[in-house]
Coordinates of C-alpha atoms in Angstrom, one line a residue:
X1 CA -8.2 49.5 -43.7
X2 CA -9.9 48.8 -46.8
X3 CA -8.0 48.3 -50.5
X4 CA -9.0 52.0 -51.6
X5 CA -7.6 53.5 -48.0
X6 CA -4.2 51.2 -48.7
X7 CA -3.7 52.4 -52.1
X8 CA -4.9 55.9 -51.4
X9 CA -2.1 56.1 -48.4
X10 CA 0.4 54.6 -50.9
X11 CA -0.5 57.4 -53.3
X12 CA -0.2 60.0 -50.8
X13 CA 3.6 58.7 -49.6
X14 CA 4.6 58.7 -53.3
X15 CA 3.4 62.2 -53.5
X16 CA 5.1 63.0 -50.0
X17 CA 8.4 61.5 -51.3
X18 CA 8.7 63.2 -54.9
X19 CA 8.1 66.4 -52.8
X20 CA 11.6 65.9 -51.7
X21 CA 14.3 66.4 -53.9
X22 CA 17.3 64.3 -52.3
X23 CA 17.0 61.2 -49.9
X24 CA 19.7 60.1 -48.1
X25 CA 20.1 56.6 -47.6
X26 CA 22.0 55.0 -44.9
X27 CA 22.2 51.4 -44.8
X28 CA 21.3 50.2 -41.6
X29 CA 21.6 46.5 -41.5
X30 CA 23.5 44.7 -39.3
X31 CA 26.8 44.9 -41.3
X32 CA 26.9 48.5 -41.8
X33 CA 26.1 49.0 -38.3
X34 CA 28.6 46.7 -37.1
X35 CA 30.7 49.2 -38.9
X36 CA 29.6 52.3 -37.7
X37 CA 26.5 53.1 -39.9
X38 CA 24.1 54.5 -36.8
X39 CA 26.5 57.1 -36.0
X40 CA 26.5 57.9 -39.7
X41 CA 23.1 58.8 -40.1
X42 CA 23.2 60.3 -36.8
X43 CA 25.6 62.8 -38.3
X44 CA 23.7 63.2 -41.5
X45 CA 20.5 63.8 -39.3
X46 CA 22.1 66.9 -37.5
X47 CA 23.8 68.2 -40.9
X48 CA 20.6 67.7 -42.7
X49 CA 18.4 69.8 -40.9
X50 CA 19.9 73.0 -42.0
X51 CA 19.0 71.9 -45.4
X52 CA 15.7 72.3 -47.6
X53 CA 15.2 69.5 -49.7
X54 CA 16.6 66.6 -48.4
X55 CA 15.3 63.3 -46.5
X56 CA 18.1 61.5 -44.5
X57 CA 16.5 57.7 -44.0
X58 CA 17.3 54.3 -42.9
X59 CA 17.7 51.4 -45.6
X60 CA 17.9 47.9 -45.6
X61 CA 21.3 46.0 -46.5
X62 CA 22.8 47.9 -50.1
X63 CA 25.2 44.7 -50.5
X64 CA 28.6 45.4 -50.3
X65 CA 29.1 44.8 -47.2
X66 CA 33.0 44.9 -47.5
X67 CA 33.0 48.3 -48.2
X68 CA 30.6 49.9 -45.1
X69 CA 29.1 52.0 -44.0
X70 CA 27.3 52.5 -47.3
X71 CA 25.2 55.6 -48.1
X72 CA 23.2 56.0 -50.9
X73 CA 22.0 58.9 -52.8
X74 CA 19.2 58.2 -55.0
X75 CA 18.3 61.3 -56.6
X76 CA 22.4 61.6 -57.8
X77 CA 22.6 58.2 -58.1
X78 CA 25.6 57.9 -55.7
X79 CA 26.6 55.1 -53.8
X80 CA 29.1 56.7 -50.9
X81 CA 31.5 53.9 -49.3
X82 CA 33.6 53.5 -45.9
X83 CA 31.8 56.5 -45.0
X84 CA 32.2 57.7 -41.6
X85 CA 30.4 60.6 -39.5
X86 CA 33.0 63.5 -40.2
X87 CA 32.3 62.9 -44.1
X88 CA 28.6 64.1 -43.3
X89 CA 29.4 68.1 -44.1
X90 CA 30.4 67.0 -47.2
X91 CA 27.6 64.7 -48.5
X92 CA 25.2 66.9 -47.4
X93 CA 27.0 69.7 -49.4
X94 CA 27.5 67.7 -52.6
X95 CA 23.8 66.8 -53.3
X96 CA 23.1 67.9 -56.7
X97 CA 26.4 68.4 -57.0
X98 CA 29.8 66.7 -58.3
X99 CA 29.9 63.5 -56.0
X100 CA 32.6 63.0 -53.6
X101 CA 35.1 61.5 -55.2
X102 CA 37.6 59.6 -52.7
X103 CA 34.1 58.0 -51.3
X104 CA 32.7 57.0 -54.3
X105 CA 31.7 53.6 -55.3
X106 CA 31.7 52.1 -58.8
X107 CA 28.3 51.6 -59.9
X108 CA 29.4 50.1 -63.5
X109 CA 31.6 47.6 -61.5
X110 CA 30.3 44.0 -62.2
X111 CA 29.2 43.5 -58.9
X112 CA 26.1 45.9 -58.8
X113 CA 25.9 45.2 -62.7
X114 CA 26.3 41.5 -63.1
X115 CA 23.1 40.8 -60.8
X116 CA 19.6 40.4 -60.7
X117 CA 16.8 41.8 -58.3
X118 CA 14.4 40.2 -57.7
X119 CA 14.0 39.2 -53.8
X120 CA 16.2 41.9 -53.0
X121 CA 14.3 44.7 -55.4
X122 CA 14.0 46.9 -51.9
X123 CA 16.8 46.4 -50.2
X124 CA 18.1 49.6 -49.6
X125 CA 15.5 51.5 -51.1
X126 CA 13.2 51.4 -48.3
X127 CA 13.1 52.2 -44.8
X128 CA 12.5 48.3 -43.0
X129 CA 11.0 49.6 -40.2
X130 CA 7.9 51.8 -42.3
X131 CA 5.0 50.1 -43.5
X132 CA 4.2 53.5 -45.3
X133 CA 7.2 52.9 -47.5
X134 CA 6.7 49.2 -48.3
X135 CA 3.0 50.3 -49.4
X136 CA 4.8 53.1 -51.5
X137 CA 7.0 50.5 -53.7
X138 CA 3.7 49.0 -54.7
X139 CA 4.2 46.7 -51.1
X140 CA 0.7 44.7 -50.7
X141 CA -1.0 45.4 -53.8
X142 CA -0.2 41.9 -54.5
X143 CA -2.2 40.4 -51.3
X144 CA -4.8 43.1 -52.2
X145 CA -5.3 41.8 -56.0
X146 CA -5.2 38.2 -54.9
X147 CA -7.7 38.4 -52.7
X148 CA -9.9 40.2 -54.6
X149 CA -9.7 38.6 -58.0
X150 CA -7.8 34.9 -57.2
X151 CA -8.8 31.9 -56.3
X152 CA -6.5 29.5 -53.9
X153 CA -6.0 26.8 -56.3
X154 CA -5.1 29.5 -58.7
X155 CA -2.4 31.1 -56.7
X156 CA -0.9 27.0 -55.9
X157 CA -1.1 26.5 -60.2
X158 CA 0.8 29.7 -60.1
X159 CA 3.5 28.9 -57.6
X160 CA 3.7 25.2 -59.5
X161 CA 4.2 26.8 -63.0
X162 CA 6.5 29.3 -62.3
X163 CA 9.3 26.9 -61.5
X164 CA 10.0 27.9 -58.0
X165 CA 12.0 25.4 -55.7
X166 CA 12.6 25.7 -51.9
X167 CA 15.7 28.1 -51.5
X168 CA 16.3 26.6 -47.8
X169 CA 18.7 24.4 -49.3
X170 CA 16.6 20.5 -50.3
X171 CA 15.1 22.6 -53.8
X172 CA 11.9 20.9 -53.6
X173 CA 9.0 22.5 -55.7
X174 CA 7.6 24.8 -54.0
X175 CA 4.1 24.8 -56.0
X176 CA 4.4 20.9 -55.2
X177 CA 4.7 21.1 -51.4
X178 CA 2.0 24.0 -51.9
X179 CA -0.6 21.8 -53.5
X180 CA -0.3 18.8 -51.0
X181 CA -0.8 21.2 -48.0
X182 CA -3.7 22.8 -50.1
X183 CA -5.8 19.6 -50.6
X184 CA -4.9 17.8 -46.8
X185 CA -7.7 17.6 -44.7
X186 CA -8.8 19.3 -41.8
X187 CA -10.0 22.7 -40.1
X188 CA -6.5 23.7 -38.8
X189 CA -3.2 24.1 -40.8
X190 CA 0.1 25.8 -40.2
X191 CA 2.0 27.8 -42.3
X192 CA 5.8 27.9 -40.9
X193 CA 9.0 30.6 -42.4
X194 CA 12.7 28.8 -41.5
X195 CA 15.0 31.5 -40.8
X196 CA 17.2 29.5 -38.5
X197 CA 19.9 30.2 -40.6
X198 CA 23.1 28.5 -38.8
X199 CA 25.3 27.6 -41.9
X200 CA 28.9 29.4 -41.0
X201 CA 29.5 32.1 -42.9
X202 CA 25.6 32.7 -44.4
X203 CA 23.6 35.9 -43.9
X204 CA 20.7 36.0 -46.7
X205 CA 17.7 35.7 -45.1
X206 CA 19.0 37.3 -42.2
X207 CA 19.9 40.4 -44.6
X208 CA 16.4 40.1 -45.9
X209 CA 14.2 40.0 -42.7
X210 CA 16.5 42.9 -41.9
X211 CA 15.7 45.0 -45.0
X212 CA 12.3 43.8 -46.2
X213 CA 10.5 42.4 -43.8
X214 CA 7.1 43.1 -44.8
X215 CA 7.9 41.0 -48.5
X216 CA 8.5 38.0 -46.3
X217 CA 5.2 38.9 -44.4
X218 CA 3.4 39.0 -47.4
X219 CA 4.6 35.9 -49.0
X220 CA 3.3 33.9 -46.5
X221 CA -0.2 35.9 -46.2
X222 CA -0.3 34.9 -49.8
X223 CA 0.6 31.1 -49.2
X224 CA -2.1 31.3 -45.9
X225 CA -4.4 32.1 -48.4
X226 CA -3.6 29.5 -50.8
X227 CA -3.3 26.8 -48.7
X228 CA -6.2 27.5 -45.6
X229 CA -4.1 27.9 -42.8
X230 CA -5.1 30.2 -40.1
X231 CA -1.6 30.4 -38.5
X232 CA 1.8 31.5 -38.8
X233 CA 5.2 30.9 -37.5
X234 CA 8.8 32.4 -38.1
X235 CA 11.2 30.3 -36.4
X236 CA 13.9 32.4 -36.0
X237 CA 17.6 32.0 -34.2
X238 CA 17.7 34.4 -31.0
X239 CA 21.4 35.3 -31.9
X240 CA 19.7 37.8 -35.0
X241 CA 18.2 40.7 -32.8
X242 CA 17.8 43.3 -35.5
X243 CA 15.9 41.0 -37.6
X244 CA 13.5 39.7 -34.8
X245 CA 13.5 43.5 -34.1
X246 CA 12.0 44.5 -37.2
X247 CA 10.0 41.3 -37.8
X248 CA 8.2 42.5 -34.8
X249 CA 7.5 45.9 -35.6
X250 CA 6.5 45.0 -39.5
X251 CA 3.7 42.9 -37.6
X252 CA 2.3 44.8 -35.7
X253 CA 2.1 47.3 -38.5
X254 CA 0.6 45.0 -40.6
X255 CA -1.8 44.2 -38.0
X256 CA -2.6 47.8 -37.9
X257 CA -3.2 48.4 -41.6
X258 CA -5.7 44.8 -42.0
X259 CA -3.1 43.2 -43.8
X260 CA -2.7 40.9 -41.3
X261 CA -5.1 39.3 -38.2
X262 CA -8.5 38.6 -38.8
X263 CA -11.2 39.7 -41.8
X264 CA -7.8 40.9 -44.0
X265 CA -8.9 43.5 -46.3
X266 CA -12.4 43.2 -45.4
X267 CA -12.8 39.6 -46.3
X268 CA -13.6 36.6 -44.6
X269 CA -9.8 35.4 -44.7
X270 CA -7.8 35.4 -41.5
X271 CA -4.3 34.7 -40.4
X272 CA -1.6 35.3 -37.5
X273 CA 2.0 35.0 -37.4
X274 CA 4.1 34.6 -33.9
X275 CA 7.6 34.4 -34.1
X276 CA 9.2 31.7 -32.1
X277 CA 12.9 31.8 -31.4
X278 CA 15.8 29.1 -31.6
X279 CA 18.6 28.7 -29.2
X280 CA 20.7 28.3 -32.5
X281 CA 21.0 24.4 -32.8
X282 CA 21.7 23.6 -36.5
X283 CA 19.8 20.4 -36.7
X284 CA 16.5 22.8 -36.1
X285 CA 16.9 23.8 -39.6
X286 CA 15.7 20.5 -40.4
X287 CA 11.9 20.4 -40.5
X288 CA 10.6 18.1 -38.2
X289 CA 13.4 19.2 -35.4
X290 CA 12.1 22.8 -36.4
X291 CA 8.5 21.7 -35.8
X292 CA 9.5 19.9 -32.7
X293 CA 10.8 23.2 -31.2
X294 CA 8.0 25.0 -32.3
X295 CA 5.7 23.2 -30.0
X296 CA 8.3 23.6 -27.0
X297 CA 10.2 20.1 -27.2
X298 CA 13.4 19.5 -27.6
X299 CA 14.5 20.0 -31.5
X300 CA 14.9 16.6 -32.4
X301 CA 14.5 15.0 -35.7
X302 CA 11.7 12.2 -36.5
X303 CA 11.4 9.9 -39.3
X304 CA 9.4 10.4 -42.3
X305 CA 6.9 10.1 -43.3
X306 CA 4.4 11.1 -42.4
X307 CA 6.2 13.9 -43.7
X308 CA 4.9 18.2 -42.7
X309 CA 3.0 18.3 -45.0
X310 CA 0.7 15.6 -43.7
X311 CA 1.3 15.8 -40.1
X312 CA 2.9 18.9 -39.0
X313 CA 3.0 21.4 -36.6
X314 CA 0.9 19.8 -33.4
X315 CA 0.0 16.9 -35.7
X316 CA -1.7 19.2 -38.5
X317 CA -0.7 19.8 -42.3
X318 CA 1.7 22.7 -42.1
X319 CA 3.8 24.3 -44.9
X320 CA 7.3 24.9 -44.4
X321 CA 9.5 27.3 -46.7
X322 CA 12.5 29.4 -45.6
X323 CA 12.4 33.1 -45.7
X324 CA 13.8 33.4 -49.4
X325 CA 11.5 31.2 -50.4
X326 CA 8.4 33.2 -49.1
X327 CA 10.4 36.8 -50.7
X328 CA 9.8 35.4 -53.9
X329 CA 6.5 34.6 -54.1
X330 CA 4.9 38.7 -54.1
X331 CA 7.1 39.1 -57.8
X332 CA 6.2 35.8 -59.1
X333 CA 2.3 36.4 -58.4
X334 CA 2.7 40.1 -59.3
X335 CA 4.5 39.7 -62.7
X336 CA 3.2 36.3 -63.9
X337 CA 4.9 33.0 -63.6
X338 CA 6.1 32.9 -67.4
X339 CA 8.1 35.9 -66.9
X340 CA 9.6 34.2 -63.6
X341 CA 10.1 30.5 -65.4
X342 CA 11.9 32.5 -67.8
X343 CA 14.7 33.3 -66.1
X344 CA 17.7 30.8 -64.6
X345 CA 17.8 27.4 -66.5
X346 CA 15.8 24.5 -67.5
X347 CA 15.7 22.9 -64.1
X348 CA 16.2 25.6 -61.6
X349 CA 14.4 28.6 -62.1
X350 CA 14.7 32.6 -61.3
X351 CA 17.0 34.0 -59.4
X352 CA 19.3 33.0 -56.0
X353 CA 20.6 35.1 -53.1
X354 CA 23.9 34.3 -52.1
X355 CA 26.3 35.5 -48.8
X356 CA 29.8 36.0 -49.9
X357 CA 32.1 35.3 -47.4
X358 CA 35.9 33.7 -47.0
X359 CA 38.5 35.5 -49.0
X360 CA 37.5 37.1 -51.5
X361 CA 37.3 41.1 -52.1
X362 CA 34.4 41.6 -52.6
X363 CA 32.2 40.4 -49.1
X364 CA 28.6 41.0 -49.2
X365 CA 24.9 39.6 -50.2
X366 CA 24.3 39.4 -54.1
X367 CA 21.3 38.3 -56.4
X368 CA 21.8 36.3 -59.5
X369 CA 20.1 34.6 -62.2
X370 CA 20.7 30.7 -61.8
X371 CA 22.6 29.6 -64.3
X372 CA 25.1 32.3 -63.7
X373 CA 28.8 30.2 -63.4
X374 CA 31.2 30.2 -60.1
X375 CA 33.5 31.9 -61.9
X376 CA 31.4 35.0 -62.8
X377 CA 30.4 35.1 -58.9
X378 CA 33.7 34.8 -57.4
X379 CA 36.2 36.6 -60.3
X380 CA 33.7 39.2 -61.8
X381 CA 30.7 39.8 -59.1
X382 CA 33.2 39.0 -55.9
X383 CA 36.1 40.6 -57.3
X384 CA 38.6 37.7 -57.0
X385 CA 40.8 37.0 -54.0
X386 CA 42.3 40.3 -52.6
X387 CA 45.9 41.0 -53.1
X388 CA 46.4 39.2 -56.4
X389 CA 45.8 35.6 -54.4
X390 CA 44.7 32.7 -56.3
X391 CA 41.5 30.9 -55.6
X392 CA 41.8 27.5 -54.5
X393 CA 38.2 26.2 -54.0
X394 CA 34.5 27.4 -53.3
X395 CA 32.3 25.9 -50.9
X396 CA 28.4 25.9 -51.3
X397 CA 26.0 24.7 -49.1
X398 CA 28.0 25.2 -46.0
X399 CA 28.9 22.4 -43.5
X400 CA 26.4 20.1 -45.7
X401 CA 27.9 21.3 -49.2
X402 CA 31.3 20.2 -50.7
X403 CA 34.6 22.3 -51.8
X404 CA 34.5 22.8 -55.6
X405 CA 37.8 23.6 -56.8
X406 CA 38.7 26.5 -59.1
X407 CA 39.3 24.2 -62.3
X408 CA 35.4 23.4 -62.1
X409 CA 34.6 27.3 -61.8
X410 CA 32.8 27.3 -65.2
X411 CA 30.0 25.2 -63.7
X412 CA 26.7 27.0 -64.5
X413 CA 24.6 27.5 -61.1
X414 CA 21.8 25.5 -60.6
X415 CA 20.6 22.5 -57.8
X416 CA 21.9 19.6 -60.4
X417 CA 25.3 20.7 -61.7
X418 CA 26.4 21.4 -58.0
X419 CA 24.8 18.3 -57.2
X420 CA 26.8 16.4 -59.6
X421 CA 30.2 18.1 -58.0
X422 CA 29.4 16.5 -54.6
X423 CA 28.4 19.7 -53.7
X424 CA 24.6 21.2 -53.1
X425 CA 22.9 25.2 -53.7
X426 CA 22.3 24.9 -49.2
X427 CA 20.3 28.3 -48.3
X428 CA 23.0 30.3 -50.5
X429 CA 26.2 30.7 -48.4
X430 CA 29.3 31.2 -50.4
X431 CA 33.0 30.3 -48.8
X432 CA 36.0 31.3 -51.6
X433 CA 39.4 29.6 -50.1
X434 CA 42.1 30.7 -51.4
X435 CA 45.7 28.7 -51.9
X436 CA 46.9 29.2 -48.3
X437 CA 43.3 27.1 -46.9
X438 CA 44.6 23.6 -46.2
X439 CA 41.9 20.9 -47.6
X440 CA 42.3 18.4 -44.4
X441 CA 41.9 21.2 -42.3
X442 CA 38.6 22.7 -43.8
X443 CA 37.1 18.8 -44.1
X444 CA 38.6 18.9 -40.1
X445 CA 36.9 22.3 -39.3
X446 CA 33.1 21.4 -41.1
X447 CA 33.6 18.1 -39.7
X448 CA 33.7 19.0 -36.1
X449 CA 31.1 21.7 -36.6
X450 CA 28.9 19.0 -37.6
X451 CA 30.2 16.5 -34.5
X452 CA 29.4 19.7 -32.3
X453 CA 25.7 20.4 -33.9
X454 CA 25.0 16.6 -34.1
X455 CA 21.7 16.0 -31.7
X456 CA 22.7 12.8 -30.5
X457 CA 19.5 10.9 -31.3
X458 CA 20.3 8.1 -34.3
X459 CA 23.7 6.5 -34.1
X460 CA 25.2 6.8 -37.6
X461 CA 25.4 10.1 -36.5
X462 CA 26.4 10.7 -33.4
X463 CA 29.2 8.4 -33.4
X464 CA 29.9 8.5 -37.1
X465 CA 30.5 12.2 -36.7
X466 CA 33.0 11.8 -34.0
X467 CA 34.9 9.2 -35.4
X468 CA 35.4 10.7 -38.6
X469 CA 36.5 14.1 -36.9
X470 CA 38.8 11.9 -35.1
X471 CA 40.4 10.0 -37.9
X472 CA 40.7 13.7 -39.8
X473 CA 42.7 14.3 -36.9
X474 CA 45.0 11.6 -37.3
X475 CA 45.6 12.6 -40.7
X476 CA 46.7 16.5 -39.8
X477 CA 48.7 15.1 -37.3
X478 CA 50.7 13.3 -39.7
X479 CA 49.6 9.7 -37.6
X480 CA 47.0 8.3 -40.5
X481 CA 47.8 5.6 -42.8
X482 CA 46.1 4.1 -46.4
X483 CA 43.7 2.3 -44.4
X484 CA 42.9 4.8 -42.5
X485 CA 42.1 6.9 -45.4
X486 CA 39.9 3.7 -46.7
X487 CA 38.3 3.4 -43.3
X488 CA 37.3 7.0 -43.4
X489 CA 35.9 7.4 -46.9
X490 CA 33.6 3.8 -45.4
X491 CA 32.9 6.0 -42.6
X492 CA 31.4 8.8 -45.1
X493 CA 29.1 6.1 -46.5
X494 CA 28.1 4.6 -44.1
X495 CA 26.9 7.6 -42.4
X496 CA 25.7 9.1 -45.2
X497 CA 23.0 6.5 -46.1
X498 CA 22.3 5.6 -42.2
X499 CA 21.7 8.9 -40.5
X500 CA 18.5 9.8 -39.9
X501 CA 18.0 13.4 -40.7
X502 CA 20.1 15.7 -43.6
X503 CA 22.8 16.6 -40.9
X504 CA 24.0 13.5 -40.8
X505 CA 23.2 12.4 -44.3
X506 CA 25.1 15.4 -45.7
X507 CA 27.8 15.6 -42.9
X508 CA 30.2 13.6 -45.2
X509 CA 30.0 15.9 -48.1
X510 CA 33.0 18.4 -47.3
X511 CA 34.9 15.3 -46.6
X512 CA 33.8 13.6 -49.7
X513 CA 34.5 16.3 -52.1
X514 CA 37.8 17.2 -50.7
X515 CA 38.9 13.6 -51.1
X516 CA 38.0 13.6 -54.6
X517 CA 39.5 17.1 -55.8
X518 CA 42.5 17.3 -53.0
X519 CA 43.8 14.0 -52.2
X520 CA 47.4 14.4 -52.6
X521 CA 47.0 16.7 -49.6
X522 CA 45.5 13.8 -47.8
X523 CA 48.1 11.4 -48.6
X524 CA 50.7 13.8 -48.6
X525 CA 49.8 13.7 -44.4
X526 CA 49.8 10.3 -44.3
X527 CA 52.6 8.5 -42.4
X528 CA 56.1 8.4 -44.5
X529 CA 55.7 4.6 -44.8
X530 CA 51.8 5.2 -46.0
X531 CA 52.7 7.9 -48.4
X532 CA 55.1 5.7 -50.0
X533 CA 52.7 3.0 -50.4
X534 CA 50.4 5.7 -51.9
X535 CA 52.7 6.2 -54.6

């Protein structure tokens, strides 16, 4: 299709949509159907066709996953919670109406106000599995203006002035890593989109492949473009069928409309993606383990440099970002990179996507500016711990990030200050402990995560992983002494500035940062004798 014929068919969807006066919207991600969402709009379907005027569709995730199955209605802007299939009669009955009370979610609660929407601007507005409806948000007018009116060193300069850093976790500049793989040299060049999320308890770009998938399609048209690769890959975990699901279908849409595939939009530009899947090893979330499984061998790390950039994918310069990385870039082209450098704080710019998981009320995926304290996430946007329980500690960055504990909840949000904790921002999972979680025993629990998910290949790890897992286990069994607790933090070092890859280099951190903000409940394990030493 050319341009005119995309705009023209976004046009005519706009028009087909204002023609109806109440859509529906059930949210139909993988944590509302979990919870009984399908049946839902199964339900609504059946009710709904006895109606004029109303358009029951699927959505992408609405956030609060807590509270599922969510349905929406946009033309009463109503968000329906818990909802289950017997409530249908009545939803269907109430459009245009008084909403239904007892299912009725606060929409002036701080956890819809309180964030921002940026890479999440169409979840659960648009059906993830309809190109047509992606085109009607104004989906690919982006890629068409770019290619029309942009050069590629202008879309790089872009990327570089807006601020952007890698959201997988490292926060290297984006517009940096763009530019090298923009000026290496050669015919061939890869363009590669981590999704192998495997940090416990994080769900964001899982969420968003589920709900937007042709944003992350897009994206990394736009960096094909900007850098001169002619191929794509998503590496994605096999354990996230509904997103491969839908990553699948947006492509071959997107095939379908020129957007993707050779000659895009008519000009000489082309570009493929294939998704490849993971087995769901952690250390393939490390680039050159990821690249290795890409090209069929087993994932294992390898020293840099030469770094991916340079020598990537089958030896050739190939960009890596993760999936929220690559949903950022359609707003920051579309609305200009002072607008997005505006936003967040001096060093980390626009917004983040976070999972919010462990106990806290309110469990879901949120967007906020950076900047933005703990506190604000966990007490305002999260709701605090459920039943009047007092937060003990928040962990970021997951079994690579560190346990920040609620006195230091003030901290502003960004890749330095978390840094400075011991912690790190990780891809954007969010853990809130509350005083029941025994430090030792989370440190244990990452620990031997991180034993389990080591790949064996340098030795710092491998063996530093088990025997720190097994002194930790000493400890909880009450066996440990002071030296032991010396001989562990030398373990943490030692591993930490040995290991070849960021497993092992950041495997410490949850022991580290427990050490420093909850030692008395290490020495408090320690052997009778030790503990009076301690003293």
């Amino acid at each position: 299709m050319t341009p005119d014929e995309i705009r023209n068919k976004a046009e005519e969807v706009r028009e087909e949509n204002k023609a109806v006066k109440h859509h529906v919207c059930v949210c139909m991600a993988a944590g509302c159907v979990s919870a009984g969402s399908d049946k839902v709009k199964v339900a609504l379907d059946e009710r709904a066709t006895q109606e004029d005027d109303c358009c029951v569709k699927s959505v992408g995730c609405l956030g609060l996953c807590s509270a599922g199955p969510l349905v929406s209605v946009e033309s009463d802007g109503v968000l329906y919670q818990k909802v289950e299939p017997k409530h249908a009669d009545k939803i269907i009955d109430s459009l245009g109406k008084k909403p239904i009370k007892e299912l009725q979610c606060d929409l002036e609660s701080p956890f819809f106000k309180a964030q921002m929407k940026i890479v999440l601007e169409n979840s659960g507005r648009i059906d993830p599995e309809t190109i047509e409806d992606y085109l009607a948000v104004g989906g690919y007018e982006t890629l068409i203006d770019v290619v029309t009116n942009w050069e590629p060193f202008e879309v790089v300069d872009e990327i570089t002035k807006s601020g952007l850093r890698g959201r997988g976790g490292g926060g290297y500049p984006t517009g940096l890593k763009w530019g090298t793989v923009a000026k290496a040299e050669g015919p061939e060049k890869y363009i590669v989109c981590n999704a192998d999320e495997g940090d416990p308890g994080a769900f964001m770009d899982r969420c968003i492949l589920e709900s937007d998938p042709h944003r992350v399609i897009e994206g990394m048209t736009l960096a094909c473009f900007a850098v001169g690769a002619t191929k794509g890959y998503v590496y994605i975990r096999a354990e996230y069928p509904l997103a491969i699901e839908r990553l699948r279908n947006a492509i071959r849409q997107a095939k379908k409309m020129d957007v993707l595939g050779n000659n895009i939009l008519g000009a000489p530009f082309n570009f493929d993606i294939e998704i490849r899947l993971g087995a769901g090893a952690f250390v393939c979330g490390e680039e050159t383990a990821l690249i290795a499984s890409i090209e069929g061998s087993r994932g294992n790390p390898k020293p840099r440099p030469p770094y991916p950039a340079e020598k990537g994918v089958f030896g050739k310069p190939t960009l890596i970002n993760n999936v929220e990385t690559y949903a950022n870039i359609v707003p920051i082209l579309r609305e200009g990179s002072e607008w997005y450098s505006s936003l967040g704080t001096e060093s980390s710019k626009g917004t983040k996507v976070f999972a919010l998981a462990g106990q806290i009320q309110n469990t879901g995926l949120i967007e906020v500016p950076m900047g933005i304290s703990l506190r604000e996430i966990v007490f305002d946007i999260g709701g605090g711990v459920p039943n009047g329980g007092k937060c003990k500690a928040v962990l970021t960055g997951g079994p690579s990030g560190g346990c920040i504990p609620e006195s230091l909840l003030d901290i502003p949000v960004d890749y330095e200050s978390l840094k400075e904790l011991g912690s790190m921002m990780g891809s954007g999972g969010m853990i809130v402990m509350d005083e029941s979680s025994n430090m030792v025993d989370v440190a244990q629990f990452f620990m031997e995560f991180c034993m389990s998910e080591s790949c064996g290949k340098c030795v710092p790890c491998r063996v530093g992983t088990v025997q720190m897992h097994n002194l930790l286990q000493r400890i909880s069994a009450g066996e440990a002494t002071v030296d032991d607790l010396d001989l562990l933090m030398d373990l943490c070092e030692l591993t930490r500035n040995t290991s070849l890859c960021g497993l092992g280099q950041s495997a410490p951190n949850p022991i580290l940062s427990t050490l420093r903000f909850f030692r008395d409940e290490y020495t408090a394990v320690l052997k009778p004798s030790a503990r009076t030493t301690v003293e």
